[in-house]
CSV table of N, CA and C in Angstrom, one decimal:
chain,number,residue,atom,x,y,z
A,336,UNK,N,19.6,-15.5,19.6
A,336,UNK,CA,18.3,-16.5,20.4
A,336,UNK,C,18.4,-18.3,19.5
A,337,UNK,N,17.3,-18.5,20.6
A,337,UNK,CA,17.6,-20.1,21.3
A,337,UNK,C,17.1,-20.7,20.0
A,338,UNK,N,16.2,-19.7,19.1
A,338,UNK,CA,15.9,-20.9,18.0
A,338,UNK,C,16.3,-21.6,17.3
A,339,UNK,N,17.6,-19.6,16.2
A,339,UNK,CA,18.6,-20.1,15.2
A,339,UNK,C,19.2,-20.7,16.0
A,340,UNK,N,19.7,-21.6,17.5
A,340,UNK,CA,20.6,-22.1,17.6
A,340,UNK,C,20.3,-23.3,18.1
A,341,UNK,N,19.3,-23.6,17.8
A,341,UNK,CA,19.0,-24.9,18.0
A,341,UNK,C,18.3,-25.2,16.0
A,342,UNK,N,18.1,-24.8,14.9
A,342,UNK,CA,17.8,-24.4,13.9
A,342,UNK,C,18.9,-24.8,13.2
A,343,UNK,N,20.3,-24.4,13.9
A,343,UNK,CA,22.4,-24.1,13.6
A,343,UNK,C,22.4,-26.1,13.8
A,344,UNK,N,21.6,-26.2,15.3
A,344,UNK,CA,21.7,-27.6,15.8
A,344,UNK,C,21.4,-28.8,14.8
A,345,UNK,N,20.4,-28.6,14.3
A,345,UNK,CA,19.4,-29.4,14.3
A,345,UNK,C,19.9,-29.8,12.7
A,346,UNK,N,20.5,-28.2,11.9
A,346,UNK,CA,21.2,-28.0,10.5
A,346,UNK,C,22.8,-29.5,10.6
A,347,UNK,N,23.6,-28.9,11.9
A,347,UNK,CA,24.6,-30.0,12.0
A,347,UNK,C,25.0,-31.4,11.7
A,348,UNK,N,23.0,-31.5,12.5
A,348,UNK,CA,23.8,-32.9,13.5
A,348,UNK,C,22.6,-34.0,12.0
A,349,UNK,N,21.7,-32.8,11.1
A,349,UNK,CA,21.8,-33.2,9.4
A,349,UNK,C,22.8,-33.2,8.7
A,350,UNK,N,24.0,-32.4,8.5
A,350,UNK,CA,24.7,-32.9,7.5
A,350,UNK,C,25.7,-33.7,8.6
A,351,UNK,N,26.5,-34.1,10.0
A,351,UNK,CA,27.5,-34.6,9.8
A,351,UNK,C,26.6,-36.1,9.5
A,352,UNK,N,25.5,-36.2,10.0
A,352,UNK,CA,24.7,-37.4,9.2
A,352,UNK,C,24.8,-38.3,8.5
A,353,UNK,N,24.3,-36.3,7.5
A,353,UNK,CA,24.4,-37.1,5.5
A,353,UNK,C,25.8,-37.4,5.4
A,354,UNK,N,26.9,-36.7,5.7
A,354,UNK,CA,28.6,-37.2,5.4
A,354,UNK,C,28.6,-38.5,6.4
A,355,UNK,N,29.0,-39.3,7.4
A,355,UNK,CA,28.7,-41.0,7.9
A,355,UNK,C,28.2,-41.0,7.0
A,356,UNK,N,26.9,-40.8,6.5
A,356,UNK,CA,26.8,-41.9,5.5
A,356,UNK,C,27.4,-42.2,4.5
A,357,UNK,N,27.7,-41.5,3.8
A,357,UNK,CA,28.2,-41.3,1.9
A,357,UNK,C,29.5,-41.4,2.8
A,358,UNK,N,30.4,-41.4,3.7
A,358,UNK,CA,32.2,-41.7,3.6
A,358,UNK,C,31.3,-43.5,4.5
A,359,UNK,N,30.5,-43.8,5.2
A,359,UNK,CA,30.9,-45.6,5.6
A,359,UNK,C,31.1,-46.4,4.7
A,360,UNK,N,29.6,-46.2,2.9
A,360,UNK,CA,30.9,-47.6,2.5
A,360,UNK,C,31.8,-46.8,1.8
A,361,UNK,N,32.2,-46.2,1.8
A,361,UNK,CA,34.0,-46.1,0.9
A,361,UNK,C,35.5,-46.7,2.1
A,362,UNK,N,34.6,-46.3,3.3
A,362,UNK,CA,36.0,-47.3,4.3
A,362,UNK,C,35.2,-48.9,4.6
A,363,UNK,N,34.1,-49.3,4.2
A,363,UNK,CA,33.8,-50.3,4.4
A,363,UNK,C,34.6,-50.6,3.1
A,364,UNK,N,34.6,-50.4,1.9
A,364,UNK,CA,35.1,-50.6,0.5
A,364,UNK,C,36.7,-50.9,0.8
A,365,UNK,N,37.4,-49.4,0.9
A,365,UNK,CA,38.6,-49.8,1.9
A,365,UNK,C,39.9,-50.9,2.7
A,366,UNK,N,38.3,-51.8,2.9
A,366,UNK,CA,39.0,-51.7,4.2
A,366,UNK,C,38.5,-53.7,3.8
A,367,UNK,N,38.4,-54.4,2.2
A,367,UNK,CA,38.2,-55.3,1.9
A,367,UNK,C,39.8,-55.7,1.9
A,368,UNK,N,39.8,-56.7,1.7
A,368,UNK,CA,41.0,-57.7,1.9
A,368,UNK,C,41.4,-57.8,0.4
A,369,UNK,N,43.3,-58.2,-0.4
A,369,UNK,CA,43.2,-58.6,-1.3
A,369,UNK,C,42.3,-59.3,-2.4
A,370,UNK,N,42.6,-60.6,-1.0
A,370,UNK,CA,41.9,-61.3,-0.5
A,370,UNK,C,41.3,-61.9,-1.4
A,371,UNK,N,39.7,-60.8,-0.9
A,371,UNK,CA,38.1,-60.7,-1.4
A,371,UNK,C,38.2,-59.8,-3.2
A,372,UNK,N,39.5,-59.8,-3.3
A,372,UNK,CA,39.2,-59.3,-4.4
A,372,UNK,C,39.9,-60.4,-5.8
A,373,UNK,N,39.3,-61.1,-7.0
A,373,UNK,CA,39.2,-61.7,-8.3
A,373,UNK,C,40.8,-61.7,-8.1
A,374,UNK,N,41.7,-63.0,-8.8
A,374,UNK,CA,42.4,-62.6,-9.2
A,374,UNK,C,42.6,-61.9,-10.8
A,375,UNK,N,43.8,-61.4,-10.6
A,375,UNK,CA,44.3,-60.9,-11.5
A,375,UNK,C,44.6,-62.8,-12.8
A,376,UNK,N,43.8,-61.9,-14.1
A,376,UNK,CA,43.7,-63.2,-15.6
A,376,UNK,C,45.0,-63.6,-15.8
A,377,UNK,N,44.8,-64.2,-16.3
A,377,UNK,CA,46.4,-65.3,-16.9
A,377,UNK,C,47.2,-64.8,-17.4
A,378,UNK,N,46.3,-64.4,-18.6
A,378,UNK,CA,46.4,-63.4,-19.9
A,378,UNK,C,47.6,-61.5,-19.1
A,379,UNK,N,46.2,-61.1,-18.1
A,379,UNK,CA,47.2,-59.7,-17.6
A,379,UNK,C,48.8,-60.8,-17.0
A,380,UNK,N,48.7,-61.8,-15.6
A,380,UNK,CA,50.4,-62.0,-15.3
A,380,UNK,C,51.2,-62.9,-16.4
A,381,UNK,N,51.0,-62.9,-18.0
A,381,UNK,CA,52.4,-63.2,-18.0
A,381,UNK,C,52.4,-62.4,-18.8
A,382,UNK,N,51.7,-60.6,-19.7
A,382,UNK,CA,51.6,-59.9,-20.2
A,382,UNK,C,52.7,-59.0,-18.7
A,383,UNK,N,52.1,-58.8,-17.3
A,383,UNK,CA,53.3,-58.0,-17.1
A,383,UNK,C,54.4,-58.7,-17.0
A,384,UNK,N,54.3,-59.9,-16.5
A,384,UNK,CA,55.2,-60.7,-16.6
A,384,UNK,C,57.0,-60.1,-17.9
A,385,UNK,N,56.5,-60.0,-19.3
A,385,UNK,CA,56.8,-60.4,-20.6
A,385,UNK,C,57.5,-58.6,-20.4
A,386,UNK,N,56.5,-58.1,-19.4
A,386,UNK,CA,57.1,-56.3,-19.5
A,386,UNK,C,57.8,-55.6,-18.8
A,387,UNK,N,58.2,-56.7,-18.1
A,387,UNK,CA,58.4,-57.0,-16.7
A,387,UNK,C,60.3,-57.5,-17.5
A,388,UNK,N,60.1,-58.0,-17.7
A,388,UNK,CA,61.6,-59.0,-18.8
A,388,UNK,C,62.2,-58.4,-19.3
A,389,UNK,N,60.9,-57.6,-21.1
A,389,UNK,CA,61.9,-57.1,-21.4
A,389,UNK,C,62.4,-55.6,-21.3
A,390,UNK,N,61.9,-54.7,-19.3
A,390,UNK,CA,62.3,-53.4,-19.0
A,390,UNK,C,63.6,-53.3,-18.3
A,391,UNK,N,63.6,-55.3,-18.3
A,391,UNK,CA,64.5,-55.6,-18.1
A,391,UNK,C,66.1,-56.6,-17.9
A,392,UNK,N,66.8,-57.1,-17.5
A,392,UNK,CA,67.5,-58.0,-17.4
A,392,UNK,C,67.3,-59.6,-17.9
A,393,UNK,N,67.6,-59.2,-19.3
A,393,UNK,CA,66.6,-60.3,-19.9
A,393,UNK,C,67.7,-61.9,-19.6
A,394,UNK,N,68.6,-61.8,-19.2
A,394,UNK,CA,69.6,-63.3,-19.2
A,394,UNK,C,69.4,-64.0,-18.1
A,395,UNK,N,69.8,-65.0,-18.2
A,395,UNK,CA,69.2,-66.1,-17.7
A,395,UNK,C,70.2,-65.8,-16.0
A,396,UNK,N,70.0,-65.4,-15.4
A,396,UNK,CA,71.3,-64.8,-14.3
A,396,UNK,C,70.0,-65.0,-12.3
A,397,UNK,N,70.9,-65.7,-11.6
A,397,UNK,CA,70.1,-65.4,-10.4
A,397,UNK,C,69.1,-64.2,-10.6
A,398,UNK,N,69.7,-63.2,-9.9
A,398,UNK,CA,69.4,-61.5,-9.9
A,398,UNK,C,68.2,-62.3,-10.7
A,399,UNK,N,68.0,-62.3,-11.9
A,399,UNK,CA,66.7,-62.6,-13.0
A,399,UNK,C,66.0,-62.8,-12.6
A,400,UNK,N,66.3,-64.0,-12.1
A,400,UNK,CA,65.5,-64.9,-11.2
A,400,UNK,C,64.4,-64.9,-10.4
A,401,UNK,N,65.5,-64.2,-9.5
A,401,UNK,CA,64.6,-63.7,-8.8
A,401,UNK,C,63.9,-62.5,-8.6
A,402,UNK,N,64.0,-61.5,-10.2
A,402,UNK,CA,63.0,-60.8,-10.2
A,402,UNK,C,62.1,-61.1,-10.1
A,403,UNK,N,61.5,-62.6,-10.8
A,403,UNK,CA,60.1,-62.7,-11.4
A,403,UNK,C,59.5,-63.9,-11.0
A,404,UNK,N,60.3,-63.7,-9.5
A,404,UNK,CA,59.7,-65.1,-7.9
A,404,UNK,C,57.9,-64.7,-7.9
A,405,UNK,N,58.0,-64.0,-8.3
A,405,UNK,CA,56.6,-63.1,-7.7
A,405,UNK,C,55.2,-64.1,-8.6
A,406,UNK,N,55.8,-64.3,-10.1
A,406,UNK,CA,55.3,-64.4,-11.1
A,406,UNK,C,55.6,-65.8,-11.7
A,407,UNK,N,55.7,-66.4,-10.8
A,407,UNK,CA,56.4,-68.1,-11.2
A,407,UNK,C,55.4,-69.3,-9.8
A,408,UNK,N,55.8,-70.4,-10.3
A,408,UNK,CA,55.5,-71.6,-8.8
A,408,UNK,C,56.5,-71.1,-8.6
A,409,UNK,N,56.5,-71.9,-7.1
A,409,UNK,CA,56.8,-72.3,-6.2
A,409,UNK,C,58.1,-73.4,-6.3
A,410,UNK,N,57.1,-74.2,-7.2
A,410,UNK,CA,58.7,-76.0,-7.7
A,410,UNK,C,59.3,-74.9,-9.2
A,411,UNK,N,58.7,-74.5,-9.5
A,411,UNK,CA,59.3,-73.2,-11.5
A,411,UNK,C,60.5,-72.6,-11.0
A,412,UNK,N,60.4,-71.6,-9.7
A,412,UNK,CA,61.0,-70.9,-9.5
A,412,UNK,C,62.2,-71.7,-9.2
A,413,UNK,N,62.5,-72.5,-7.9
A,413,UNK,CA,62.9,-73.8,-7.9
A,413,UNK,C,64.6,-74.2,-8.3
A,414,UNK,N,63.5,-74.6,-9.3
A,414,UNK,CA,64.4,-75.4,-10.3
A,414,UNK,C,65.4,-74.6,-11.8
A,415,UNK,N,64.0,-73.2,-11.7
A,415,UNK,CA,65.9,-72.6,-13.0
A,415,UNK,C,66.9,-71.5,-11.5
A,416,UNK,N,66.5,-72.0,-10.2
A,416,UNK,CA,68.2,-71.6,-9.3
A,416,UNK,C,68.8,-72.6,-9.6
A,417,UNK,N,68.1,-73.7,-9.7
A,417,UNK,CA,68.5,-75.2,-9.2
A,417,UNK,C,70.3,-75.8,-11.0
A,418,UNK,N,69.5,-75.1,-11.9
A,418,UNK,CA,69.6,-74.9,-12.4
A,418,UNK,C,71.1,-74.4,-12.9
A,419,UNK,N,70.7,-73.0,-12.9
A,419,UNK,CA,71.6,-71.4,-12.5
A,419,UNK,C,72.8,-72.2,-12.2
A,420,UNK,N,72.3,-73.2,-11.1
A,420,UNK,CA,73.5,-73.9,-9.7
A,420,UNK,C,74.7,-74.8,-9.9
A,421,UNK,N,73.6,-75.3,-10.7
A,421,UNK,CA,74.0,-76.3,-11.2
A,421,UNK,C,76.0,-76.8,-11.9
A,422,UNK,N,76.9,-77.6,-12.0
A,422,UNK,CA,77.6,-77.1,-12.0
A,422,UNK,C,77.6,-78.3,-13.9
A,423,UNK,N,78.7,-77.5,-14.6
A,423,UNK,CA,78.3,-77.5,-16.5
A,423,UNK,C,79.3,-78.8,-16.8
A,424,UNK,N,79.7,-79.2,-16.9
A,424,UNK,CA,81.5,-80.0,-17.0
A,424,UNK,C,81.2,-79.2,-18.4
A,425,UNK,N,83.5,-78.7,-18.1
A,425,UNK,CA,84.3,-78.3,-19.4
A,425,UNK,C,84.3,-78.6,-20.4
A,426,UNK,N,84.0,-77.5,-21.4
A,426,UNK,CA,84.0,-78.0,-22.7
A,426,UNK,C,82.5,-77.9,-22.9
A,427,UNK,N,81.5,-78.4,-22.1
A,427,UNK,CA,79.7,-78.3,-22.8
A,427,UNK,C,79.3,-77.6,-22.3
A,428,UNK,N,78.2,-77.1,-23.2
A,428,UNK,CA,77.0,-76.1,-23.6
A,428,UNK,C,76.1,-76.7,-22.4
A,429,UNK,N,76.1,-75.4,-21.6
A,429,UNK,CA,74.4,-76.2,-20.1
A,429,UNK,C,72.9,-75.8,-21.2
A,430,UNK,N,72.3,-76.9,-19.9
A,430,UNK,CA,70.5,-77.2,-20.9
A,430,UNK,C,70.1,-75.9,-20.5
A,431,UNK,N,70.6,-74.6,-20.5
A,431,UNK,CA,69.9,-73.1,-20.7
A,431,UNK,C,70.5,-72.9,-21.6
A,432,UNK,N,70.7,-72.5,-22.3
A,432,UNK,CA,72.0,-71.3,-22.9
A,432,UNK,C,71.5,-70.4,-23.9
A,433,UNK,N,70.7,-68.9,-23.0
A,433,UNK,CA,70.0,-67.6,-23.5
A,433,UNK,C,68.8,-67.4,-22.9
A,434,UNK,N,69.0,-67.1,-23.1
A,434,UNK,CA,67.3,-66.7,-22.9
A,434,UNK,C,65.9,-67.3,-22.6
A,435,UNK,N,66.0,-68.0,-21.4
A,435,UNK,CA,65.2,-70.0,-21.2
A,435,UNK,C,62.7,-69.0,-21.8
A,436,UNK,N,63.0,-67.8,-20.7
A,436,UNK,CA,62.0,-67.4,-20.9
A,436,UNK,C,61.2,-66.7,-22.7
A,437,UNK,N,62.8,-66.7,-23.3
A,437,UNK,CA,62.1,-66.2,-24.3
A,437,UNK,C,62.0,-67.5,-26.3
A,438,UNK,N,63.2,-68.7,-25.0
A,438,UNK,CA,63.5,-69.5,-26.1
A,438,UNK,C,64.3,-69.5,-26.9
A,439,UNK,N,65.4,-68.2,-26.2
A,439,UNK,CA,66.1,-67.7,-27.5
A,439,UNK,C,67.8,-67.6,-27.2
A,440,UNK,N,68.4,-67.4,-27.8
A,440,UNK,CA,69.9,-66.4,-27.1
A,440,UNK,C,69.9,-65.3,-27.7
A,441,UNK,N,69.6,-64.1,-28.2
A,441,UNK,CA,69.4,-62.5,-28.7
A,441,UNK,C,67.8,-62.4,-28.6
A,442,UNK,N,67.9,-61.3,-27.8
A,442,UNK,CA,66.7,-61.0,-27.4
A,442,UNK,C,64.9,-60.5,-29.0
A,443,UNK,N,64.4,-61.0,-27.9
A,443,UNK,CA,63.0,-60.5,-30.2
A,443,UNK,C,62.5,-58.8,-29.6
A,444,UNK,N,62.5,-58.2,-30.8
A,444,UNK,CA,62.3,-56.9,-30.6
A,444,UNK,C,61.7,-56.6,-28.9
A,445,UNK,N,60.4,-57.3,-29.8
A,445,UNK,CA,59.0,-57.2,-28.3
A,445,UNK,C,58.0,-58.3,-29.3
A,446,UNK,N,57.5,-58.2,-27.9
A,446,UNK,CA,55.6,-59.9,-27.4
A,446,UNK,C,55.2,-58.7,-27.5
A,447,UNK,N,54.0,-60.5,-27.8
A,447,UNK,CA,52.0,-60.2,-27.8
A,447,UNK,C,51.5,-61.0,-27.9
A,448,UNK,N,50.7,-60.2,-26.7
A,448,UNK,CA,49.8,-61.7,-26.0
A,448,UNK,C,49.1,-62.0,-27.3
A,449,UNK,N,48.7,-63.5,-27.3
A,449,UNK,CA,48.2,-62.9,-28.5
A,449,UNK,C,46.4,-64.6,-27.9
A,450,UNK,N,47.0,-64.7,-27.5
A,450,UNK,CA,45.7,-65.8,-26.4
A,450,UNK,C,45.7,-66.8,-25.5
A,451,UNK,N,44.5,-66.6,-24.7
A,451,UNK,CA,44.5,-67.3,-23.6
A,451,UNK,C,42.8,-68.2,-23.5
A,452,UNK,N,43.1,-68.8,-22.6
A,452,UNK,CA,42.5,-70.7,-22.2
A,452,UNK,C,42.6,-70.2,-21.4
A,453,UNK,N,41.0,-70.7,-20.0
A,453,UNK,CA,41.0,-71.1,-19.3
A,453,UNK,C,40.0,-72.4,-19.0
A,454,UNK,N,40.9,-74.0,-18.3
A,454,UNK,CA,40.0,-75.4,-18.1
A,454,UNK,C,40.5,-75.6,-16.2
A,455,UNK,N,39.7,-74.8,-15.3
A,455,UNK,CA,39.2,-75.0,-14.3
A,455,UNK,C,40.7,-74.3,-13.7
A,456,UNK,N,42.1,-74.4,-13.2
A,456,UNK,CA,42.9,-74.4,-12.8
A,456,UNK,C,43.9,-74.2,-13.2
A,457,UNK,N,43.8,-74.9,-14.1
A,457,UNK,CA,44.6,-74.4,-15.6
A,457,UNK,C,44.4,-73.3,-16.9
A,458,UNK,N,45.3,-72.8,-16.9
A,458,UNK,CA,45.9,-72.1,-18.0
A,458,UNK,C,47.3,-71.5,-19.0
A,459,UNK,N,46.0,-71.3,-20.1
A,459,UNK,CA,47.4,-71.6,-21.2
A,459,UNK,C,47.1,-70.2,-22.3
A,460,UNK,N,48.6,-69.1,-21.8
A,460,UNK,CA,48.1,-68.0,-22.3
A,460,UNK,C,49.2,-67.7,-24.2
A,461,UNK,N,49.5,-67.3,-25.2
A,461,UNK,CA,50.0,-68.1,-26.3
A,461,UNK,C,50.5,-66.5,-26.6
A,462,UNK,N,52.1,-66.9,-26.9
A,462,UNK,CA,52.5,-65.4,-26.5
A,462,UNK,C,54.0,-65.7,-28.1
A,463,UNK,N,53.6,-64.6,-29.2
A,463,UNK,CA,54.9,-63.8,-30.3
A,463,UNK,C,55.3,-63.1,-29.3
A,464,UNK,N,56.6,-64.2,-30.7
A,464,UNK,CA,57.6,-63.0,-30.0
A,464,UNK,C,58.0,-63.0,-31.4
A,465,UNK,N,58.6,-61.4,-31.6
A,465,UNK,CA,59.3,-60.7,-32.7
A,465,UNK,C,60.0,-60.6,-33.0
A,466,UNK,N,60.9,-60.6,-33.9
A,466,UNK,CA,62.1,-60.3,-34.7
A,466,UNK,C,62.1,-59.4,-36.1
A,467,UNK,N,63.0,-58.9,-36.2
A,467,UNK,CA,63.5,-58.3,-37.8
A,467,UNK,C,62.5,-59.4,-38.8
A,468,UNK,N,62.7,-60.1,-38.3
A,468,UNK,CA,62.6,-61.2,-39.8
A,468,UNK,C,61.4,-62.1,-39.9
A,469,UNK,N,60.7,-61.9,-38.8
A,469,UNK,CA,59.6,-62.5,-38.5
A,469,UNK,C,59.6,-62.7,-37.3
A,470,UNK,N,58.7,-63.7,-36.4
A,470,UNK,CA,57.6,-64.5,-35.1
A,470,UNK,C,58.5,-66.1,-34.7
A,471,UNK,N,58.4,-66.1,-33.1
A,471,UNK,CA,58.3,-67.0,-32.8
A,471,UNK,C,57.2,-66.7,-31.8
A,472,UNK,N,56.6,-68.5,-31.5
A,472,UNK,CA,55.3,-68.2,-30.7
A,472,UNK,C,55.3,-69.3,-30.0
A,473,UNK,N,55.3,-68.6,-28.1
A,473,UNK,CA,54.8,-69.9,-27.5
A,473,UNK,C,53.8,-70.4,-26.8
A,474,UNK,N,53.4,-70.8,-26.0
A,474,UNK,CA,52.8,-71.1,-24.5
A,474,UNK,C,52.8,-71.5,-24.0
A,475,UNK,N,52.1,-70.4,-22.7
A,475,UNK,CA,52.7,-70.0,-21.0
A,475,UNK,C,51.3,-70.8,-20.7
A,476,UNK,N,51.9,-71.4,-19.3
A,476,UNK,CA,51.1,-72.1,-18.8
A,476,UNK,C,51.3,-72.1,-17.9
A,477,UNK,N,49.8,-71.4,-17.2
A,477,UNK,CA,49.5,-70.9,-15.9
A,477,UNK,C,49.1,-72.2,-15.0
A,478,UNK,N,48.7,-71.5,-13.8
A,478,UNK,CA,48.1,-72.5,-12.1
A,478,UNK,C,48.3,-72.3,-11.8
A,479,UNK,N,46.5,-72.1,-11.2
A,479,UNK,CA,45.9,-70.7,-10.2
A,479,UNK,C,46.1,-71.3,-8.9
A,480,UNK,N,46.7,-70.8,-8.0
A,480,UNK,CA,47.4,-70.9,-6.2
A,480,UNK,C,46.6,-70.7,-5.8
A,481,UNK,N,47.0,-69.9,-4.8
A,481,UNK,CA,46.5,-69.3,-2.7
A,481,UNK,C,47.0,-68.3,-3.8
A,482,UNK,N,47.7,-67.8,-4.4
A,482,UNK,CA,48.1,-66.8,-4.5
A,482,UNK,C,47.9,-65.8,-5.9
A,483,UNK,N,47.2,-66.6,-6.8
A,483,UNK,CA,46.9,-66.1,-7.6
A,483,UNK,C,47.2,-66.8,-9.0
A,484,UNK,N,47.6,-66.5,-10.4
A,484,UNK,CA,47.6,-67.3,-11.1
A,484,UNK,C,48.7,-66.4,-11.3
A,485,UNK,N,50.3,-68.4,-11.4
A,485,UNK,CA,51.0,-68.0,-11.0
A,485,UNK,C,52.0,-68.8,-13.0
A,486,UNK,N,52.9,-67.8,-13.8
A,486,UNK,CA,54.0,-69.4,-14.5
A,486,UNK,C,54.2,-71.1,-14.6
A,487,UNK,N,54.2,-71.6,-13.9
A,487,UNK,CA,54.2,-73.1,-14.2
A,487,UNK,C,54.6,-73.9,-15.1
A,488,UNK,N,55.6,-73.4,-16.9
A,488,UNK,CA,56.1,-73.7,-17.7
A,488,UNK,C,55.5,-73.1,-19.1
A,489,UNK,N,56.7,-72.5,-20.8
A,489,UNK,CA,56.7,-72.0,-20.8
A,489,UNK,C,57.0,-73.7,-21.6
A,490,UNK,N,56.3,-74.0,-22.8
A,490,UNK,CA,55.9,-74.8,-24.1
A,490,UNK,C,56.6,-74.4,-25.7
A,491,UNK,N,58.3,-74.0,-25.6
A,491,UNK,CA,58.4,-74.3,-27.1
A,491,UNK,C,57.6,-74.5,-28.0
A,492,UNK,N,57.4,-76.2,-27.6
A,492,UNK,CA,56.8,-76.9,-29.6
A,492,UNK,C,56.5,-77.8,-29.2
A,493,UNK,N,55.7,-78.5,-29.6
A,493,UNK,CA,55.5,-79.8,-29.0
A,493,UNK,C,56.4,-80.3,-28.5
A,494,UNK,N,57.5,-80.2,-28.2
A,494,UNK,CA,58.5,-81.6,-28.4
A,494,UNK,C,59.0,-80.9,-26.9
A,495,UNK,N,59.4,-79.7,-26.8
A,495,UNK,CA,60.0,-78.5,-25.9
A,495,UNK,C,59.8,-78.4,-24.8
A,496,UNK,N,59.7,-77.8,-23.7
A,496,UNK,CA,59.5,-76.9,-22.9
A,496,UNK,C,60.7,-76.5,-21.1
A,497,UNK,N,60.7,-75.4,-21.1
A,497,UNK,CA,61.5,-74.9,-20.1
A,497,UNK,C,62.0,-75.9,-19.1
A,498,UNK,N,60.7,-76.5,-18.8
A,498,UNK,CA,60.2,-77.7,-17.3
A,498,UNK,C,61.6,-79.1,-18.4
A,499,UNK,N,61.3,-79.5,-19.4
A,499,UNK,CA,62.2,-80.8,-20.2
A,499,UNK,C,63.5,-79.6,-19.7
A,500,UNK,N,63.6,-78.8,-20.0
A,500,UNK,CA,65.4,-78.2,-19.9
A,500,UNK,C,65.8,-78.5,-18.3
A,501,UNK,N,65.1,-78.5,-17.9
A,501,UNK,CA,64.7,-78.1,-16.1
A,501,UNK,C,65.8,-79.3,-15.2
A,502,UNK,N,65.2,-80.5,-16.0
A,502,UNK,CA,65.3,-81.8,-15.6
A,502,UNK,C,66.2,-82.3,-15.8
């Protein structure tokens, strides 16, 4: 009958309208660019960096450094690669002898991010490396870039840092 067809059409149109109203906001959210997303916090960047470092090759090699490129500032990345290519005179010890990210020749058993502070476009994240007989601590310096927070240096103590080793 005509009345039933009109009712069915009216219900169908109402259903399609409601579905469109529910789906439209989801489509808009899905279209947001990653650039609109807030940057990953510095402590998360460092946590992810060391999680990958401990799970992969901790040796100071070109492949290891290249695998870490996305977490490092361009300048630090280039200096690390340049250090790997720098000739070392026979009988001398290279500037970096061991793992520059944990400041050790032997690898720690695990790590723990313990503190983070942000001042403008700079951040410092404290990382403890856990050993069978204790712990060592480093400060990871990050800078905020267009790509998000990136590691720019690792401070081993008041006197030494990764960047100082790369000069």
